[in-house]
Tab-separated table of C-alpha atoms in Angstrom:
chain	number	residue	atom	x	y	z
A	27	MET	CA	-70.081	144.140	-100.268
A	28	SER	CA	-67.602	141.648	-101.689
A	29	ALA	CA	-65.914	141.854	-105.092
A	30	ALA	CA	-67.972	138.924	-106.364
A	31	ASP	CA	-71.233	140.654	-105.357
A	32	MET	CA	-70.141	143.880	-107.078
A	33	LYS	CA	-69.307	141.956	-110.321
A	34	ALA	CA	-72.687	140.238	-110.277
A	35	ALA	CA	-74.468	143.544	-109.771
A	36	GLU	CA	-72.853	145.178	-112.813
A	37	PRO	CA	-75.075	145.349	-115.924
A	38	PRO	CA	-74.072	143.038	-118.812
A	39	VAL	CA	-72.026	144.625	-121.581
A	40	PRO	CA	-73.888	144.517	-124.929
A	41	GLY	CA	-72.354	142.161	-127.483
A	42	LEU	CA	-70.453	140.088	-124.928
A	43	ARG	CA	-71.577	136.621	-123.946
A	44	GLN	CA	-71.516	135.579	-120.351
A	45	PRO	CA	-70.055	132.208	-119.452
A	46	GLY	CA	-72.612	129.489	-120.034
A	47	GLU	CA	-74.902	131.789	-121.986
A	48	ARG	CA	-76.223	130.630	-125.393
A	49	PRO	CA	-75.801	132.986	-128.360
A	50	ALA	CA	-78.746	135.166	-129.188
A	51	PRO	CA	-80.809	134.189	-132.225
A	52	GLY	CA	-80.048	136.180	-135.360
A	53	PRO	CA	-80.671	136.250	-139.113
A	54	ALA	CA	-78.920	132.922	-139.601
A	55	ASP	CA	-81.560	131.253	-137.390
A	56	GLY	CA	-84.449	132.728	-139.344
A	57	VAL	CA	-85.250	135.324	-136.671
A	58	SER	CA	-85.592	138.885	-137.872
A	59	VAL	CA	-83.537	141.470	-136.113
A	60	PRO	CA	-84.412	145.155	-136.400
A	61	GLY	CA	-82.064	146.926	-138.782
A	62	VAL	CA	-80.582	143.705	-140.190
A	63	ALA	CA	-81.694	142.362	-143.554
A	64	THR	CA	-82.403	138.637	-143.769
A	65	PRO	CA	-82.386	136.421	-146.839
A	66	SER	CA	-86.151	135.987	-146.646
A	67	SER	CA	-86.696	139.709	-146.521
A	68	THR	CA	-84.398	140.619	-149.371
A	69	GLY	CA	-85.340	137.763	-151.700
A	70	SER	CA	-83.187	136.125	-154.423
A	71	THR	CA	-84.122	138.329	-157.383
A	72	PRO	CA	-81.140	140.472	-158.497
A	73	SER	CA	-81.593	144.147	-158.891
A	74	PRO	CA	-81.704	145.697	-162.403
A	75	ALA	CA	-78.338	147.376	-161.796
A	76	GLY	CA	-76.736	144.017	-160.883
A	77	ALA	CA	-78.199	142.369	-163.974
A	78	GLY	CA	-76.737	145.092	-166.174
A	79	ILE	CA	-73.282	144.676	-164.675
A	80	ARG	CA	-73.488	140.908	-165.156
A	81	GLY	CA	-74.502	141.356	-168.789
A	82	LYS	CA	-71.539	143.662	-169.409
A	83	ARG	CA	-69.205	141.091	-167.871
A	84	ASN	CA	-70.581	138.350	-170.143
A	85	ALA	CA	-70.131	140.561	-173.188
A	86	GLY	CA	-66.567	141.350	-172.133
A	87	ALA	CA	-65.789	137.651	-171.730
A	88	LEU	CA	-67.014	136.941	-175.278
A	89	LEU	CA	-65.067	139.803	-176.838
A	90	PRO	CA	-61.710	137.925	-177.203
A	91	TYR	CA	-63.462	135.030	-178.950
A	92	LEU	CA	-65.198	137.426	-181.325
A	93	LEU	CA	-61.889	139.079	-182.158
A	94	ILE	CA	-60.128	135.824	-183.062
A	95	ALA	CA	-63.145	134.352	-184.870
A	96	PRO	CA	-62.011	135.675	-188.311
A	97	ALA	CA	-58.627	133.986	-187.836
A	98	PHE	CA	-60.323	130.690	-187.031
A	99	VAL	CA	-62.507	131.000	-190.130
A	100	ALA	CA	-59.461	131.695	-192.314
A	101	ILE	CA	-57.544	128.740	-190.839
A	102	ALA	CA	-60.515	126.457	-191.384
A	103	ALA	CA	-60.834	127.592	-194.995
A	104	VAL	CA	-57.114	127.260	-195.779
A	105	PHE	CA	-56.133	124.188	-193.756
A	106	VAL	CA	-59.064	122.253	-192.315
A	107	TRP	CA	-61.232	122.002	-195.426
A	108	PRO	CA	-58.378	120.926	-197.769
A	109	LEU	CA	-57.344	118.327	-195.187
A	110	ILE	CA	-60.867	116.935	-195.109
A	111	LYS	CA	-60.963	116.800	-198.922
A	112	THR	CA	-57.581	115.055	-198.977
A	113	VAL	CA	-58.806	112.395	-196.566
A	114	ILE	CA	-61.935	111.838	-198.671
A	115	MET	CA	-59.937	111.630	-201.919
A	116	SER	CA	-57.555	109.048	-200.452
A	117	PHE	CA	-60.467	106.605	-200.106
A	118	GLN	CA	-61.700	107.255	-203.655
A	119	ASP	CA	-60.367	106.801	-207.176
A	120	VAL	CA	-60.273	110.382	-208.427
A	121	GLY	CA	-59.053	110.812	-211.983
A	122	ARG	CA	-58.905	113.675	-214.405
A	123	ARG	CA	-62.544	113.252	-215.445
A	124	GLU	CA	-63.890	113.388	-211.876
A	125	LEU	CA	-61.644	116.337	-211.056
A	126	TRP	CA	-62.756	118.513	-213.977
A	127	THR	CA	-66.396	117.485	-214.353
A	128	GLY	CA	-67.239	117.168	-210.655
A	129	ASP	CA	-68.725	113.694	-211.124
A	130	PRO	CA	-68.737	111.556	-207.981
A	131	ALA	CA	-65.657	109.351	-207.778
A	132	PRO	CA	-65.995	105.655	-206.916
A	133	TRP	CA	-65.092	104.613	-203.397
A	134	VAL	CA	-62.250	102.093	-203.184
A	135	GLY	CA	-61.659	101.951	-199.432
A	136	PHE	CA	-58.036	101.262	-198.434
A	137	GLU	CA	-56.984	100.194	-201.923
A	138	GLN	CA	-54.830	103.286	-202.476
A	139	PHE	CA	-52.961	102.762	-199.190
A	140	THR	CA	-52.495	99.056	-199.921
A	141	ASN	CA	-51.007	99.764	-203.344
A	142	ILE	CA	-48.662	102.421	-201.996
A	143	LEU	CA	-47.432	100.484	-198.962
A	144	GLY	CA	-46.847	97.427	-201.139
A	145	ASP	CA	-44.761	99.355	-203.665
A	146	GLY	CA	-41.006	98.990	-203.227
A	147	GLU	CA	-40.374	102.341	-204.905
A	148	PHE	CA	-42.330	104.080	-202.148
A	149	TRP	CA	-40.093	102.641	-199.432
A	150	ASP	CA	-36.980	103.608	-201.389
A	151	VAL	CA	-38.286	107.180	-201.448
A	152	VAL	CA	-39.041	107.053	-197.708
A	153	TRP	CA	-35.510	105.925	-196.811
A	154	ARG	CA	-34.000	108.486	-199.188
A	155	THR	CA	-36.100	111.198	-197.549
A	156	LEU	CA	-35.058	110.123	-194.052
A	157	LEU	CA	-31.347	110.086	-194.908
A	158	PHE	CA	-31.565	113.463	-196.615
A	159	MET	CA	-33.468	114.933	-193.664
A	160	VAL	CA	-30.988	113.627	-191.069
A	161	ALA	CA	-27.989	114.952	-193.009
A	162	CYS	CA	-29.556	118.385	-193.462
A	163	VAL	CA	-30.682	118.689	-189.828
A	164	VAL	CA	-27.281	117.660	-188.439
A	165	ALA	CA	-25.454	120.107	-190.726
A	166	THR	CA	-27.916	122.928	-190.017
A	167	MET	CA	-27.833	122.556	-186.232
A	168	GLY	CA	-24.050	122.129	-186.123
A	169	ILE	CA	-23.261	125.170	-188.262
A	170	GLY	CA	-26.006	127.226	-186.613
A	171	LEU	CA	-24.702	126.475	-183.108
A	172	PHE	CA	-21.142	127.305	-184.201
A	173	LEU	CA	-22.228	130.669	-185.619
A	174	ALA	CA	-24.298	131.441	-182.515
A	175	GLN	CA	-21.310	130.862	-180.252
A	176	ALA	CA	-19.065	132.855	-182.574
A	177	MET	CA	-21.508	135.779	-182.434
A	178	GLN	CA	-21.017	135.928	-178.661
A	179	ARG	CA	-17.303	136.607	-179.125
A	180	MET	CA	-17.663	139.204	-181.890
A	181	THR	CA	-17.586	142.940	-181.494
A	182	ASN	CA	-20.894	144.753	-181.757
A	183	TRP	CA	-20.448	146.035	-185.306
A	184	VAL	CA	-19.231	142.663	-186.633
A	185	ARG	CA	-22.162	140.897	-184.945
A	186	LEU	CA	-24.570	143.452	-186.409
A	187	ALA	CA	-23.122	142.964	-189.907
A	188	LEU	CA	-23.336	139.183	-189.624
A	189	THR	CA	-26.910	139.371	-188.337
A	190	GLY	CA	-27.870	141.574	-191.280
A	191	ALA	CA	-26.282	139.112	-193.707
A	192	LEU	CA	-28.121	136.201	-192.088
A	193	VAL	CA	-31.456	137.999	-192.244
A	194	ALA	CA	-30.829	138.904	-195.900
A	195	ALA	CA	-30.033	135.283	-196.740
A	196	TRP	CA	-33.118	134.127	-194.839
A	197	SER	CA	-35.399	136.540	-196.698
A	198	LEU	CA	-34.036	135.642	-200.143
A	199	PRO	CA	-36.761	134.038	-202.308
A	200	LEU	CA	-36.362	130.331	-202.940
A	201	LEU	CA	-36.325	130.792	-206.713
A	202	VAL	CA	-33.406	133.216	-206.473
A	203	ALA	CA	-31.474	131.000	-204.042
A	204	THR	CA	-31.838	127.906	-206.211
A	205	SER	CA	-30.805	129.853	-209.309
A	206	ILE	CA	-27.614	130.978	-207.535
A	207	PHE	CA	-26.756	127.444	-206.441
A	208	ARG	CA	-27.476	126.061	-209.896
A	209	TRP	CA	-24.903	128.511	-211.212
A	210	PHE	CA	-22.476	127.417	-208.483
A	211	ALA	CA	-22.821	123.774	-209.604
A	212	ASP	CA	-22.722	124.462	-213.343
A	213	SER	CA	-20.400	122.051	-215.139
A	214	ASP	CA	-18.794	124.678	-217.395
A	215	TYR	CA	-18.933	127.975	-215.505
A	216	GLY	CA	-19.658	126.833	-211.950
A	217	VAL	CA	-17.888	128.440	-209.010
A	218	VAL	CA	-17.515	125.090	-207.224
A	219	ASN	CA	-15.617	123.478	-210.104
A	220	MET	CA	-13.455	126.570	-210.501
A	221	VAL	CA	-12.502	126.666	-206.796
A	222	LEU	CA	-11.771	122.925	-206.636
A	223	THR	CA	-9.663	123.052	-209.784
A	224	LYS	CA	-7.833	126.365	-209.364
A	225	TYR	CA	-7.255	126.560	-205.625
A	226	LEU	CA	-7.280	122.934	-204.448
A	227	GLY	CA	-5.520	121.368	-207.412
A	228	LEU	CA	-8.306	118.900	-208.199
A	229	ASP	CA	-9.427	118.149	-211.724
A	230	PHE	CA	-13.105	119.168	-211.741
A	231	ARG	CA	-13.170	120.908	-215.121
A	232	GLY	CA	-16.495	120.170	-216.813
A	233	HIS	CA	-17.605	117.987	-213.913
A	234	ASN	CA	-21.376	117.319	-213.883
A	235	TRP	CA	-22.627	117.113	-210.296
A	236	TRP	CA	-26.024	115.748	-211.301
A	237	LEU	CA	-24.968	112.472	-212.912
A	238	ASP	CA	-24.454	110.918	-209.472
A	239	PRO	CA	-27.515	111.400	-207.183
A	240	LYS	CA	-25.244	111.471	-204.110
A	241	GLN	CA	-23.344	114.454	-205.488
A	242	GLY	CA	-26.594	116.021	-206.690
A	243	PHE	CA	-28.144	115.747	-203.235
A	244	LEU	CA	-25.008	117.359	-201.848
A	245	MET	CA	-25.809	120.480	-203.870
A	246	ILE	CA	-29.507	120.334	-202.976
A	247	GLY	CA	-28.632	119.897	-199.314
A	248	ALA	CA	-26.393	122.956	-199.526
A	249	VAL	CA	-29.404	125.041	-200.607
A	250	VAL	CA	-31.548	123.653	-197.786
A	251	VAL	CA	-28.896	124.168	-195.100
A	252	TRP	CA	-27.964	127.628	-196.392
A	253	GLY	CA	-31.590	128.745	-196.161
A	254	ALA	CA	-32.136	127.277	-192.670
A	255	ILE	CA	-28.934	128.404	-190.934
A	256	PRO	CA	-30.027	132.056	-190.345
A	257	PHE	CA	-33.079	131.064	-188.295
A	258	VAL	CA	-31.123	128.503	-186.274
A	259	ALA	CA	-28.127	130.766	-185.633
A	260	ILE	CA	-30.161	133.799	-184.555
A	261	THR	CA	-32.470	131.732	-182.345
A	262	LEU	CA	-29.615	129.907	-180.623
A	263	TYR	CA	-27.719	133.168	-180.143
A	264	ALA	CA	-30.777	134.590	-178.373
A	265	ALA	CA	-30.798	131.506	-176.141
A	266	LEU	CA	-27.079	131.843	-175.399
A	267	THR	CA	-27.599	135.403	-174.180
A	268	GLN	CA	-29.782	133.986	-171.385
A	269	VAL	CA	-26.930	131.947	-169.904
A	270	PRO	CA	-25.731	133.652	-166.670
A	271	LYS	CA	-22.174	134.888	-167.171
A	272	GLU	CA	-21.356	134.458	-163.484
A	273	LEU	CA	-22.027	130.720	-163.727
A	274	GLU	CA	-19.670	130.367	-166.683
A	275	GLU	CA	-16.996	132.363	-164.883
A	276	ALA	CA	-17.427	130.289	-161.721
A	277	ALA	CA	-17.094	127.047	-163.700
A	278	ALA	CA	-13.953	128.354	-165.411
A	279	LEU	CA	-12.459	129.346	-162.030
A	280	ASP	CA	-13.193	125.842	-160.733
A	281	GLY	CA	-10.986	124.431	-163.489
A	282	ALA	CA	-13.579	123.504	-166.140
A	283	GLY	CA	-12.415	123.842	-169.720
A	284	ALA	CA	-14.413	125.267	-172.613
A	285	ALA	CA	-16.047	121.886	-173.272
A	286	GLY	CA	-16.894	121.431	-169.584
A	287	VAL	CA	-18.415	124.899	-169.294
A	288	PHE	CA	-20.563	124.274	-172.357
A	289	ARG	CA	-21.638	120.815	-171.203
A	290	TYR	CA	-22.501	121.575	-167.593
A	291	VAL	CA	-23.476	125.261	-167.679
A	292	THR	CA	-24.418	126.420	-171.187
A	293	TRP	CA	-26.108	123.326	-172.583
A	294	PRO	CA	-28.735	122.875	-169.803
A	295	VAL	CA	-29.904	126.447	-170.391
A	296	ILE	CA	-30.152	126.331	-174.190
A	297	LYS	CA	-31.269	122.684	-174.442
A	298	PRO	CA	-35.053	123.391	-174.636
A	299	VAL	CA	-34.557	125.964	-177.402
A	300	PHE	CA	-32.131	123.680	-179.244
A	301	GLN	CA	-34.637	120.807	-179.137
A	302	MET	CA	-37.460	123.007	-180.444
A	303	VAL	CA	-35.369	124.360	-183.325
A	304	ALA	CA	-34.121	120.866	-184.196
A	305	THR	CA	-37.697	119.560	-184.215
A	306	LEU	CA	-38.793	122.328	-186.559
A	307	SER	CA	-35.834	121.555	-188.816
A	308	VAL	CA	-36.875	117.896	-188.953
A	309	ILE	CA	-40.382	118.880	-190.050
A	310	TRP	CA	-39.139	121.377	-192.654
A	311	ASP	CA	-36.419	119.164	-194.131
A	312	PHE	CA	-38.697	116.134	-194.278
A	313	ASN	CA	-41.061	118.112	-196.530
A	314	VAL	CA	-38.455	119.555	-198.906
A	315	PHE	CA	-39.986	120.094	-202.321
A	316	GLY	CA	-39.098	123.404	-203.973
A	317	GLN	CA	-35.329	123.034	-203.685
A	318	VAL	CA	-35.274	119.695	-205.533
A	319	PHE	CA	-37.931	120.708	-208.034
A	320	LEU	CA	-36.208	123.963	-209.012
A	321	MET	CA	-32.632	122.675	-208.914
A	322	ARG	CA	-33.538	119.988	-211.450
A	323	GLY	CA	-35.254	122.385	-213.830
A	324	ASN	CA	-38.839	121.469	-212.850
A	325	LYS	CA	-38.266	117.917	-214.116
A	326	PRO	CA	-36.514	115.917	-211.371
A	327	GLU	CA	-35.311	112.440	-212.229
A	328	PRO	CA	-36.809	109.467	-210.327
A	329	GLU	CA	-33.604	109.020	-208.308
A	330	TYR	CA	-34.100	112.529	-206.917
A	331	ASN	CA	-37.607	111.865	-205.674
A	332	LEU	CA	-38.381	112.686	-202.046
A	333	LEU	CA	-41.790	112.132	-200.461
A	334	GLY	CA	-43.121	115.537	-201.472
A	335	LEU	CA	-41.974	115.096	-205.065
A	336	TYR	CA	-43.197	111.511	-205.151
A	337	SER	CA	-46.682	112.625	-204.090
A	338	TYR	CA	-46.641	115.402	-206.686
A	339	GLU	CA	-45.552	113.010	-209.427
A	340	LYS	CA	-48.292	110.507	-208.621
A	341	ALA	CA	-50.984	113.169	-208.445
A	342	PHE	CA	-50.188	115.477	-211.369
A	343	GLU	CA	-47.972	113.527	-213.747
A	344	SER	CA	-49.631	110.122	-213.406
A	345	ASN	CA	-53.086	111.728	-212.939
A	346	SER	CA	-53.687	109.545	-209.888
A	347	PHE	CA	-54.890	112.230	-207.521
A	348	SER	CA	-56.098	109.737	-204.943
A	349	GLN	CA	-52.663	108.135	-204.706
A	350	GLY	CA	-51.105	111.549	-204.236
A	351	ALA	CA	-53.591	112.281	-201.444
A	352	ALA	CA	-52.856	108.940	-199.785
A	353	ILE	CA	-49.085	109.591	-199.884
A	354	SER	CA	-49.670	113.009	-198.317
A	355	LEU	CA	-51.642	111.444	-195.459
A	356	ILE	CA	-48.925	108.844	-194.900
A	357	THR	CA	-46.395	111.677	-194.726
A	358	VAL	CA	-48.538	113.427	-192.124
A	359	LEU	CA	-48.715	110.237	-190.067
A	360	LEU	CA	-44.936	109.811	-190.271
A	361	LEU	CA	-44.467	113.348	-188.956
A	362	SER	CA	-47.198	113.183	-186.305
A	363	GLY	CA	-44.799	111.843	-183.679
A	364	VAL	CA	-42.382	114.706	-184.337
A	365	ALA	CA	-45.236	117.218	-184.125
A	366	VAL	CA	-46.392	115.788	-180.788
A	367	TYR	CA	-42.850	116.015	-179.433
A	368	TYR	CA	-42.634	119.644	-180.588
A	369	LEU	CA	-45.893	120.526	-178.831
A	370	ARG	CA	-44.669	118.852	-175.633
A	371	GLN	CA	-41.526	120.975	-175.724
A	372	LEU	CA	-43.653	124.087	-176.119
A	373	LEU	CA	-45.739	123.123	-173.096
A	374	LYS	CA	-42.648	122.390	-171.003
A	375	ILE	CA	-41.134	125.760	-171.802
A	376	GLY	CA	-44.436	127.413	-170.907
A	377	GLU	CA	-44.477	125.642	-167.538
A	378	VAL	CA	-40.900	126.728	-166.796
A	379	GLU	CA	-41.647	130.327	-167.665
């Protein structure tokens, strides 16, 4: 008997297909096979145990939303509803009578916005606010970056002491800070006049810093910058600690100076954080209110008006609440581009991380 005849005489091995043989029908072809469950035999109705597990999963998925629901309600009550009321008031003519009696105010459409945008005083306030904001942001970011770099070169105990002083200055109430700076700028007993006269040889005895708005805004800007520097310095120092030391050392060995190391190694690492902090400073300094209001004894002169003060004056001193609401909305629109840029930076940092 030949080898081919012996191979043909062997029984087929179960589970193996012979060449040219079609696969056997199974559950996928609708043919029932003993011991194998088919879709038609099992059906599509889930078992009670499976339904219970699915219900628990759905409840677990809803749990995070239930936990943050109180926060959403609080935000809606504190921010969303007042914003809606402000928008409604800006299209009405709300006076003292409508505010106290609750009588419906007449609708005037875009009249409030037309009057405001056509007022030259409003645009003077806008430009004054922009200049003040730019000066404060530049000074804050420059001094904050300088302190952050200096903290890298300090010993541990000196850095700890400086950090504690920055946090203490940051946590100081605004009323206390403005009172201190008002004493600094006092014409008779002010520290600034004493230092300029006694140590620099300048004649500033009895000098009144508030007669000239430029000098007055210099003192107000000092309060704003002094209160913002701690946040900027500590945040930028945290960013500087993320710069790889080996890259800075390699750049220095390649002949790069201090400016070159900062430009090509340090700056690309801290740039996203610097942009975010600068954007926040723009938003905060554009809405300065308390510093000016308190430094001028709760009665700021018209030449010290910024947008926040201008809106307050129109609403509460002129009793034109609708004009105050319209100015607030215009301020929000002016800052919307900055807010969008800030959110984009947040998203970019999230993608990098």
